Amino acid sequence: MKALILNSGQGTRMGEVTAAQPKCLTELSPGETILGRQLEQLANAGIAEVVITTGPFGDAIERYCEGLHLSLTYTFVQNTKYSDTNYIYSIYCAREHLEGDILLLHGDLVFESEVLWQALYNESSCMAVSSAQPLPEKDFKAVLQGGSIVKVGVEFFKDALAAQPMYKLSAADWRIWLDKITEFCGVGRTDCYAENALNEADCHIMPLDVGSMLCREVDCQEDLAQVRLALERLENRSVYMCFSADMLHSGHMAIIRRAAGLGRLTIGVLSDETVATYKRFPLLPCQERMALFAGIKGVAQVIEQRELSYRDTLLEQRPDIVVHGDDWREGFQKPLRQEVLETLAAYGGRLVEFPYAKDVKYSAMEQRSRAELSLPDSRRGRLRKLLGMKGLITAMEAHDGISGLIVENTVIHDSGGVRSFDAMWVSSLCDSTAKGKPDIELVDMTSRFRTIDDLTEVTTKPIIFDGDTGGLTEHFVYTVRSLEKMGVSAVIIEDKQGLKKNSLFGTEVRQTQASIEDFSAKIAAGKRAQKSADFMIIARIESLILEQGMDDALARAFAFVQAGADGIMIHSRRKEPDEIFKFVDSFRKSNTGTPLVVVPTSFNTVTEDEWKTRGVNIVIYANQLMRSQVPAMQRTAETILRCRRAQEADDELMPFKEIIRLVPGEI
């Protein structure tokens, strides 16, 4: 698209201001002229070519434009008959340079950048009008009929709106108008408005209602004073928009430029915890993401927004305008939008929504981000970071690639908020069950590592590995190094020895706890073996399972922390959580920093919020996906056997197309 700016008039109504210079070079503020402002707005909007018609002072206009050093290509067309013709003749003189879509502006028009953006984004040919302004006596009005503009002129008042000379014209509509302009000038009708020709052309131009936004010609010094005052108010207007992005592309830059045109722009950057819950773990921490935005032209201030909800931030900042894409009118963000509207209404702010367009570059960048997050060195340390961000994290069991994808992608939207699992638990019990083997450490580490490979290939969330007893100390050190190398974040080992039996059996089967000294030595050996500070070794205490008492459980916990354990998991098979609560309370009296882990398989009535309040840091849902999978498969098998066909089973089955959509790379 090219811009056509008409600057061939003499500007006599401006008096002495235009005695020695063209009106378009009148200063709006120190160092900013009408033309300079227009050209900078055009460059920011992505327009590259500008045709400028000139009359008096043409050389001065050319020198001025070249001195701005903007990324614009200029074509200057002199109207040598400027004193005897109107701008219809200037357009005629420039006709050879005016092919394709055209943005037509008068050179004395001052407008908000948002007016320009709305014109450019309009799908139809359009002209700027205002339903909020009274009809002017001597300036342009646009007559509307059937929702479109049928006439433009100073003489029309019926069915009309105040209009301003900013047109965005498709190549087809512009060609029709330009042909009519050529026809007028060919028969000597050069002293009228170009709109006289428009009124005889069969163009389809829609009204672009700019409301109370600034869009006004400067015809006299009174106009100039009013425009300067409006620009001063515009400069002091506060604007707020929020981002979660840790990588910026051209689409982000365009929307920031557009928002900055509305006033003094503050950008909120979502906190790491919020982004990790709402979207994915951020590649860059919040402070670095804030620094990205702080260096962008037009951004006045960058702050952290600690929640997905805007409410607290808006009440603190009280911006005049909040900017957002229009994609949140539906879907899980709809309650967020309603909350923003209600908060703004409380103090008189307003919401401006830009059309949302999904940039293919963004999708490619997201894929690269997820690939980066899946790498071992990136994934390994994420558990510690999440603990630091959130205080309490949740892990769901995954035993193969598809269950890992379910853990990775399952998201619940609730009242504008988002909840998802933070990590994956690779359970010895579920790993064995998936292979049809008993849970007695029969499945060797090589086989279990293949499960980790399956998960790391298709997911990005941190992995907590069920290491059973850890085996012999000499073997455990190699397990630690292997898990580290694979990008696993933590291993949990239990303080038992001999043939492993599932803890849920408790004292029903013979199980022997390792001595405090032996298990502490195993922990210490594992810590010495690890190569990075990111990896965590968590000690699982079986004292309550084996009915050895609370004192024994606490003594082991403190000893294992002293030996280097990065966390303590306390387990129970009782349905009531009382003994777990007692352990947590007692442990926290002496140790407030070491992460505590619970697996609420039996004591499953306690909410995550209560666990966090009591001082628990990791909640592991250790086998629920496996337990839901088996009865579903049994019902399907029984239904097919009973009915001797598959039709009756289909009602409970997910279509395979939906399953395939879970798999990366599938459509």
PDB file of C-alpha atoms in Angstrom, residues 194-330:
ATOM      1  CA  ALA A 194     -11.614  15.626  -5.553  1.00  0.00           C
ATOM      2  CA  GLU A 195     -14.741  14.549  -3.649  1.00  0.00           C
ATOM      3  CA  ASN A 196     -16.847  16.120  -6.394  1.00  0.00           C
ATOM      4  CA  ALA A 197     -15.466  13.445  -8.696  1.00  0.00           C
ATOM      5  CA  LEU A 198     -15.947  10.808  -5.968  1.00  0.00           C
ATOM      6  CA  ASN A 199     -19.644  11.653  -5.762  1.00  0.00           C
ATOM      7  CA  GLU A 200     -20.016  10.749  -9.433  1.00  0.00           C
ATOM      8  CA  ALA A 201     -17.937   7.567  -9.182  1.00  0.00           C
ATOM      9  CA  ASP A 202     -19.328   4.121  -8.379  1.00  0.00           C
ATOM     10  CA  CYS A 203     -17.053   3.400  -5.395  1.00  0.00           C
ATOM     11  CA  HIS A 204     -17.947   1.337  -2.332  1.00  0.00           C
ATOM     12  CA  ILE A 205     -16.581   3.218   0.675  1.00  0.00           C
ATOM     13  CA  MET A 206     -17.572   2.367   4.238  1.00  0.00           C
ATOM     14  CA  PRO A 207     -17.553   4.752   7.209  1.00  0.00           C
ATOM     15  CA  LEU A 208     -14.773   4.239   9.764  1.00  0.00           C
ATOM     16  CA  ASP A 209     -16.264   5.727  12.922  1.00  0.00           C
ATOM     17  CA  VAL A 210     -13.359   7.058  15.004  1.00  0.00           C
ATOM     18  CA  GLY A 211     -15.684   8.389  17.708  1.00  0.00           C
ATOM     19  CA  SER A 212     -13.935  10.866  19.991  1.00  0.00           C
ATOM     20  CA  MET A 213     -10.408   9.904  18.923  1.00  0.00           C
ATOM     21  CA  LEU A 214      -8.243  12.728  17.611  1.00  0.00           C
ATOM     22  CA  CYS A 215      -8.597  13.123  13.844  1.00  0.00           C
ATOM     23  CA  ARG A 216      -8.737  16.757  12.776  1.00  0.00           C
ATOM     24  CA  GLU A 217      -7.512  19.149  10.113  1.00  0.00           C
ATOM     25  CA  VAL A 218      -5.561  22.253  11.073  1.00  0.00           C
ATOM     26  CA  ASP A 219      -7.116  25.009   8.968  1.00  0.00           C
ATOM     27  CA  CYS A 220      -6.471  27.993  11.225  1.00  0.00           C
ATOM     28  CA  GLN A 221      -4.548  28.974  14.339  1.00  0.00           C
ATOM     29  CA  GLU A 222      -7.555  28.184  16.553  1.00  0.00           C
ATOM     30  CA  ASP A 223      -7.515  24.626  15.172  1.00  0.00           C
ATOM     31  CA  LEU A 224      -3.784  24.455  15.872  1.00  0.00           C
ATOM     32  CA  ALA A 225      -4.278  25.446  19.523  1.00  0.00           C
ATOM     33  CA  GLN A 226      -6.999  22.835  20.011  1.00  0.00           C
ATOM     34  CA  VAL A 227      -4.950  20.097  18.346  1.00  0.00           C
ATOM     35  CA  ARG A 228      -1.924  20.916  20.509  1.00  0.00           C
ATOM     36  CA  LEU A 229      -4.082  20.628  23.628  1.00  0.00           C
ATOM     37  CA  ALA A 230      -5.502  17.307  22.428  1.00  0.00           C
ATOM     38  CA  LEU A 231      -1.999  15.953  21.762  1.00  0.00           C
ATOM     39  CA  GLU A 232      -0.865  16.999  25.231  1.00  0.00           C
ATOM     40  CA  ARG A 233      -3.770  15.053  26.748  1.00  0.00           C
ATOM     41  CA  LEU A 234      -2.957  12.122  24.497  1.00  0.00           C
ATOM     42  CA  GLU A 235       0.684  12.121  25.606  1.00  0.00           C
ATOM     43  CA  ASN A 236      -0.375  11.995  29.269  1.00  0.00           C
ATOM     44  CA  ARG A 237      -2.943   9.234  28.733  1.00  0.00           C
ATOM     45  CA  SER A 238      -1.871   5.981  30.394  1.00  0.00           C
ATOM     46  CA  VAL A 239      -2.091   2.657  28.573  1.00  0.00           C
ATOM     47  CA  TYR A 240      -1.558  -0.862  29.935  1.00  0.00           C
ATOM     48  CA  MET A 241      -1.085  -4.206  28.250  1.00  0.00           C
ATOM     49  CA  CYS A 242       0.224  -7.528  29.536  1.00  0.00           C
ATOM     50  CA  PHE A 243       2.519 -10.138  27.967  1.00  0.00           C
ATOM     51  CA  SER A 244       3.687 -13.634  28.865  1.00  0.00           C
ATOM     52  CA  ALA A 245       6.119 -13.922  25.928  1.00  0.00           C
ATOM     53  CA  ASP A 246       9.794 -14.769  26.388  1.00  0.00           C
ATOM     54  CA  MET A 247      10.535 -14.415  22.660  1.00  0.00           C
ATOM     55  CA  LEU A 248       9.426 -11.426  20.596  1.00  0.00           C
ATOM     56  CA  HIS A 249       8.580 -11.433  16.896  1.00  0.00           C
ATOM     57  CA  SER A 250       7.339  -8.835  14.397  1.00  0.00           C
ATOM     58  CA  GLY A 251       3.728  -9.350  15.456  1.00  0.00           C
ATOM     59  CA  HIS A 252       4.586  -8.409  19.043  1.00  0.00           C
ATOM     60  CA  MET A 253       6.477  -5.327  17.873  1.00  0.00           C
ATOM     61  CA  ALA A 254       3.582  -4.177  15.696  1.00  0.00           C
ATOM     62  CA  ILE A 255       1.043  -4.470  18.503  1.00  0.00           C
ATOM     63  CA  ILE A 256       3.377  -2.640  20.922  1.00  0.00           C
ATOM     64  CA  ARG A 257       3.813   0.214  18.434  1.00  0.00           C
ATOM     65  CA  ARG A 258       0.070   0.375  18.027  1.00  0.00           C
ATOM     66  CA  ALA A 259      -0.546   0.423  21.790  1.00  0.00           C
ATOM     67  CA  ALA A 260       2.144   3.088  22.285  1.00  0.00           C
ATOM     68  CA  GLY A 261       0.216   5.288  19.861  1.00  0.00           C
ATOM     69  CA  LEU A 262      -2.657   5.397  22.359  1.00  0.00           C
ATOM     70  CA  GLY A 263      -0.628   7.074  25.090  1.00  0.00           C
ATOM     71  CA  ARG A 264       2.069   6.429  27.688  1.00  0.00           C
ATOM     72  CA  LEU A 265       2.497   2.655  27.558  1.00  0.00           C
ATOM     73  CA  THR A 266       3.142   0.427  30.563  1.00  0.00           C
ATOM     74  CA  ILE A 267       3.736  -3.248  29.856  1.00  0.00           C
ATOM     75  CA  GLY A 268       2.993  -5.884  32.456  1.00  0.00           C
ATOM     76  CA  VAL A 269       5.019  -9.084  32.314  1.00  0.00           C
ATOM     77  CA  LEU A 270       3.390 -12.157  33.844  1.00  0.00           C
ATOM     78  CA  SER A 271       5.308 -13.721  36.708  1.00  0.00           C
ATOM     79  CA  ASP A 272       7.205 -16.960  36.153  1.00  0.00           C
ATOM     80  CA  GLU A 273       4.748 -18.909  38.323  1.00  0.00           C
ATOM     81  CA  THR A 274       1.747 -17.624  36.371  1.00  0.00           C
ATOM     82  CA  VAL A 275       3.303 -18.356  32.988  1.00  0.00           C
ATOM     83  CA  ALA A 276       4.379 -21.831  34.069  1.00  0.00           C
ATOM     84  CA  THR A 277       0.795 -22.610  35.080  1.00  0.00           C
ATOM     85  CA  TYR A 278      -0.982 -20.772  32.273  1.00  0.00           C
ATOM     86  CA  LYS A 279       1.178 -21.710  29.313  1.00  0.00           C
ATOM     87  CA  ARG A 280       4.551 -23.423  29.662  1.00  0.00           C
ATOM     88  CA  PHE A 281       7.660 -22.984  31.741  1.00  0.00           C
ATOM     89  CA  PRO A 282       9.266 -19.689  30.621  1.00  0.00           C
ATOM     90  CA  LEU A 283      12.642 -19.960  28.904  1.00  0.00           C
ATOM     91  CA  LEU A 284      13.633 -16.632  30.448  1.00  0.00           C
ATOM     92  CA  PRO A 285      12.922 -15.611  34.049  1.00  0.00           C
ATOM     93  CA  CYS A 286      10.600 -12.679  34.657  1.00  0.00           C
ATOM     94  CA  GLN A 287      13.351 -10.084  35.192  1.00  0.00           C
ATOM     95  CA  GLU A 288      14.964 -10.958  31.864  1.00  0.00           C
ATOM     96  CA  ARG A 289      11.605 -10.871  30.092  1.00  0.00           C
ATOM     97  CA  MET A 290      10.972  -7.456  31.619  1.00  0.00           C
ATOM     98  CA  ALA A 291      14.336  -6.282  30.269  1.00  0.00           C
ATOM     99  CA  LEU A 292      13.302  -7.395  26.759  1.00  0.00           C
ATOM    100  CA  PHE A 293      10.327  -5.045  26.807  1.00  0.00           C
ATOM    101  CA  ALA A 294      12.110  -2.192  28.568  1.00  0.00           C
ATOM    102  CA  GLY A 295      14.382  -1.661  25.561  1.00  0.00           C
ATOM    103  CA  ILE A 296      11.538  -1.240  23.045  1.00  0.00           C
ATOM    104  CA  LYS A 297      10.810   2.216  21.678  1.00  0.00           C
ATOM    105  CA  GLY A 298       7.472   3.519  22.918  1.00  0.00           C
ATOM    106  CA  VAL A 299       7.467   1.526  26.176  1.00  0.00           C
ATOM    107  CA  ALA A 300       7.507   3.936  29.108  1.00  0.00           C
ATOM    108  CA  GLN A 301       7.491   1.433  31.981  1.00  0.00           C
ATOM    109  CA  VAL A 302       7.618  -2.327  32.594  1.00  0.00           C
ATOM    110  CA  ILE A 303       6.152  -3.979  35.690  1.00  0.00           C
ATOM    111  CA  GLU A 304       5.528  -7.525  36.894  1.00  0.00           C
ATOM    112  CA  GLN A 305       1.933  -8.789  36.890  1.00  0.00           C
ATOM    113  CA  ARG A 306       1.846 -11.507  39.501  1.00  0.00           C
ATOM    114  CA  GLU A 307      -1.487 -13.119  38.574  1.00  0.00           C
ATOM    115  CA  LEU A 308      -3.447 -13.903  35.440  1.00  0.00           C
ATOM    116  CA  SER A 309      -6.164 -11.659  36.874  1.00  0.00           C
ATOM    117  CA  TYR A 310      -5.623  -7.982  36.023  1.00  0.00           C
ATOM    118  CA  ARG A 311      -7.663  -6.631  38.909  1.00  0.00           C
ATOM    119  CA  ASP A 312      -4.983  -5.793  41.482  1.00  0.00           C
ATOM    120  CA  THR A 313      -2.652  -4.363  38.837  1.00  0.00           C
ATOM    121  CA  LEU A 314      -5.380  -2.147  37.378  1.00  0.00           C
ATOM    122  CA  LEU A 315      -6.420  -0.828  40.775  1.00  0.00           C
ATOM    123  CA  GLU A 316      -2.793   0.022  41.497  1.00  0.00           C
ATOM    124  CA  GLN A 317      -1.888   1.518  38.102  1.00  0.00           C
ATOM    125  CA  ARG A 318      -5.328   2.923  37.146  1.00  0.00           C
ATOM    126  CA  PRO A 319      -4.581   3.116  33.405  1.00  0.00           C
ATOM    127  CA  ASP A 320      -6.918   5.091  31.159  1.00  0.00           C
ATOM    128  CA  ILE A 321      -6.823   2.310  28.555  1.00  0.00           C
ATOM    129  CA  VAL A 322      -6.179  -1.437  28.713  1.00  0.00           C
ATOM    130  CA  VAL A 323      -5.137  -3.069  25.432  1.00  0.00           C
ATOM    131  CA  HIS A 324      -5.755  -6.722  24.588  1.00  0.00           C
ATOM    132  CA  GLY A 325      -6.412  -8.890  21.552  1.00  0.00           C
ATOM    133  CA  ASP A 326     -10.054  -9.640  20.793  1.00  0.00           C
ATOM    134  CA  ASP A 327      -9.433 -13.398  21.157  1.00  0.00           C
ATOM    135  CA  TRP A 328     -10.477 -13.350  24.823  1.00  0.00           C
ATOM    136  CA  ARG A 329     -14.126 -12.565  24.098  1.00  0.00           C
ATOM    137  CA  GLU A 330     -14.751 -16.307  24.129  1.00  0.00           C
TER     138      GLU A 330
END
